[in-house]
Amino acid sequence: MPPTSPRFLTLADVAEVLNVTVRQVYALVRSGDLRGIQIGGRGQWRIENDQLEDYIARQYARAEVPDDTHVPADDVTSDR
């Protein structure tokens, strides 16, 4: 039986899943935050479904870790 979802996703597919722009997905891939491969003569990017799920899991884990160095923007005071 064929898989219910494709193994590889285009940048546009990933953008739709994450509800962001294709440019933002491209930036994630180029920075290495989201692993992808280039295929074909034009070097089109593809993201394996498992890599997308791993990225999402890492983002959830990152959100759960308390960051003592983060100061919300509305709590920043100016010395002026």
Coordinates of N, CA and C in Angstrom, one line a residue:
M1 N 0.8 -1.2 0.0 CA 0.0 0.0 0.0 C 0.9 1.2 0.0
P2 N 0.6 2.2 -0.9 CA 1.4 3.5 -0.9 C 1.3 4.3 0.4
P3 N 2.3 5.0 0.7 CA 2.2 5.9 1.9 C 1.1 6.9 1.8
T4 N 0.5 7.4 2.9 CA -0.6 8.3 2.9 C -0.1 9.7 2.5
S5 N 1.2 10.0 2.8 CA 1.8 11.3 2.5 C 3.1 11.1 1.8
P6 N 3.5 12.1 1.0 CA 4.7 11.9 0.2 C 5.9 12.0 1.2
R7 N 7.0 11.3 0.8 CA 8.2 11.2 1.6 C 8.9 12.6 1.5
F8 N 8.9 13.2 0.4 CA 9.6 14.5 0.2 C 8.6 15.6 -0.1
L9 N 8.9 16.8 0.5 CA 8.0 17.9 0.3 C 8.8 19.1 -0.3
T10 N 8.0 19.9 -1.1 CA 8.6 21.1 -1.7 C 8.7 22.1 -0.6
L11 N 9.4 23.2 -0.9 CA 9.5 24.3 0.0 C 8.1 24.9 0.2
A12 N 7.3 24.9 -0.8 CA 5.9 25.5 -0.7 C 5.1 24.6 0.2
D13 N 5.3 23.2 0.1 CA 4.5 22.3 0.9 C 4.9 22.6 2.4
V14 N 6.1 22.7 2.7 CA 6.6 23.0 4.1 C 6.1 24.3 4.6
A15 N 6.1 25.3 3.7 CA 5.6 26.6 4.1 C 4.1 26.6 4.5
E16 N 3.4 25.8 3.7 CA 2.0 25.6 4.0 C 1.8 24.9 5.4
V17 N 2.5 23.9 5.7 CA 2.4 23.2 6.9 C 2.8 24.1 8.1
L18 N 3.8 24.9 7.9 CA 4.3 25.8 9.0 C 3.6 27.1 9.0
N19 N 2.8 27.4 8.0 CA 2.0 28.6 7.9 C 3.0 29.8 7.9
V20 N 4.0 29.7 7.0 CA 5.0 30.7 6.8 C 5.2 30.9 5.3
T21 N 6.1 31.8 4.9 CA 6.4 32.0 3.5 C 7.4 31.0 3.0
V22 N 7.5 30.8 1.7 CA 8.5 30.0 1.1 C 9.9 30.6 1.4
R23 N 10.0 31.9 1.4 CA 11.3 32.5 1.7 C 11.8 32.2 3.1
Q24 N 10.8 32.1 4.0 CA 11.2 31.7 5.4 C 11.7 30.3 5.5
V25 N 11.0 29.4 4.7 CA 11.5 28.0 4.7 C 12.8 27.9 4.0
Y26 N 13.0 28.6 3.0 CA 14.3 28.6 2.3 C 15.4 29.1 3.2
A27 N 15.1 30.1 4.0 CA 16.1 30.6 5.0 C 16.4 29.5 6.1
L28 N 15.4 28.8 6.5 CA 15.6 27.7 7.5 C 16.5 26.6 6.9
V29 N 16.3 26.3 5.6 CA 17.1 25.3 5.0 C 18.5 25.8 4.8
R30 N 18.7 27.0 4.3 CA 20.1 27.5 4.0 C 20.9 27.7 5.3
S31 N 20.2 28.0 6.4 CA 20.9 28.1 7.7 C 21.2 26.8 8.4
G32 N 20.6 25.7 7.9 CA 20.8 24.4 8.5 C 19.9 24.0 9.6
D33 N 18.9 25.0 9.9 CA 18.0 24.7 10.9 C 17.0 23.5 10.5
L34 N 16.7 23.5 9.2 CA 15.8 22.5 8.6 C 16.6 21.8 7.5
R35 N 16.8 20.5 7.7 CA 17.6 19.8 6.7 C 16.9 19.5 5.4
G36 N 17.5 19.7 4.3 CA 16.9 19.5 3.0 C 18.0 19.0 2.0
I37 N 17.5 18.6 0.9 CA 18.4 18.2 -0.2 C 18.0 18.9 -1.5
Q38 N 19.0 19.1 -2.3 CA 18.8 19.6 -3.6 C 18.8 18.5 -4.7
I39 N 17.8 18.6 -5.6 CA 17.7 17.5 -6.6 C 17.5 18.2 -7.9
G40 N 17.8 17.4 -9.0 CA 17.6 17.9 -10.3 C 18.6 18.9 -10.8
G41 N 18.6 19.2 -12.1 CA 19.5 20.1 -12.7 C 19.4 21.5 -12.2
R42 N 18.2 21.9 -11.7 CA 18.0 23.3 -11.2 C 18.3 23.4 -9.7
G43 N 18.5 22.2 -9.1 CA 18.9 22.2 -7.7 C 17.7 22.6 -6.8
Q44 N 16.5 22.1 -7.1 CA 15.3 22.4 -6.4 C 15.4 21.7 -5.0
W45 N 15.0 22.4 -4.0 CA 15.0 21.9 -2.6 C 13.9 20.9 -2.3
R46 N 14.2 19.9 -1.6 CA 13.1 19.0 -1.1 C 13.4 18.7 0.4
I47 N 12.4 18.6 1.2 CA 12.5 18.3 2.6 C 11.8 17.0 2.9
E48 N 12.6 16.1 3.5 CA 12.0 14.8 3.9 C 11.0 15.0 5.0
N49 N 9.9 14.3 4.9 CA 8.8 14.5 5.9 C 9.3 14.3 7.3
D50 N 10.2 13.3 7.5 CA 10.8 13.1 8.8 C 11.6 14.2 9.3
Q51 N 12.3 14.9 8.4 CA 13.1 16.1 8.8 C 12.2 17.2 9.3
L52 N 11.1 17.4 8.6 CA 10.2 18.4 9.0 C 9.6 18.1 10.4
E53 N 9.2 16.9 10.6 CA 8.7 16.5 12.0 C 9.8 16.7 13.0
D54 N 11.0 16.3 12.7 CA 12.1 16.5 13.7 C 12.3 18.0 14.0
Y55 N 12.2 18.9 13.0 CA 12.4 20.3 13.2 C 11.3 20.8 14.1
I56 N 10.0 20.4 13.8 CA 8.9 20.8 14.7 C 9.1 20.4 16.1
A57 N 9.6 19.1 16.3 CA 9.8 18.6 17.7 C 10.9 19.4 18.4
R58 N 12.0 19.8 17.6 CA 13.0 20.6 18.2 C 12.5 22.0 18.6
Q59 N 11.6 22.5 17.8 CA 11.1 23.8 18.2 C 10.2 23.8 19.4
Y60 N 9.4 22.7 19.6 CA 8.7 22.5 20.8 C 9.6 22.4 22.0
A61 N 10.6 21.6 21.8 CA 11.6 21.4 22.9 C 12.3 22.7 23.3
R62 N 12.6 23.5 22.3 CA 13.2 24.8 22.6 C 12.3 25.7 23.3
A63 N 11.0 25.6 23.0 CA 10.0 26.5 23.6 C 9.8 26.1 25.1
E64 N 10.1 24.9 25.4 CA 9.8 24.4 26.8 C 11.0 24.7 27.7
V65 N 12.2 25.0 27.2 CA 13.3 25.3 28.0 C 13.3 26.7 28.5
P66 N 13.3 26.9 29.8 CA 13.2 28.3 30.3 C 14.5 29.0 29.8
D67 N 14.4 30.2 29.3 CA 15.5 31.0 28.9 C 15.6 32.2 29.8
D68 N 16.5 32.2 30.8 CA 16.7 33.3 31.8 C 17.2 34.5 31.1
T69 N 17.8 34.4 30.0 CA 18.4 35.6 29.4 C 17.5 36.4 28.5
H70 N 16.3 35.8 28.2 CA 15.3 36.5 27.4 C 14.5 37.5 28.2
V71 N 14.5 38.7 27.7 CA 13.7 39.7 28.4 C 12.6 40.1 27.3
P72 N 11.3 40.0 27.7 CA 10.3 40.4 26.8 C 10.4 41.9 26.4
A73 N 10.1 42.1 25.1 CA 10.3 43.5 24.5 C 9.6 44.6 25.3
D74 N 8.5 44.3 25.9 CA 7.8 45.4 26.7 C 8.4 45.6 28.1
D75 N 9.4 44.7 28.5 CA 10.0 44.9 29.8 C 11.4 45.6 29.7
V76 N 11.8 45.9 28.4 CA 13.1 46.5 28.2 C 12.9 48.0 28.5
T77 N 13.8 48.5 29.3 CA 13.7 50.0 29.6 C 14.8 50.7 28.9
S78 N 14.6 51.9 28.6 CA 15.6 52.7 27.9 C 16.3 53.6 29.0
D79 N 17.6 53.9 28.7 CA 18.4 54.8 29.6 C 18.2 56.2 29.2
R80 N 17.4 56.5 28.2 CA 17.3 57.9 27.7 C 16.4 58.7 28.6

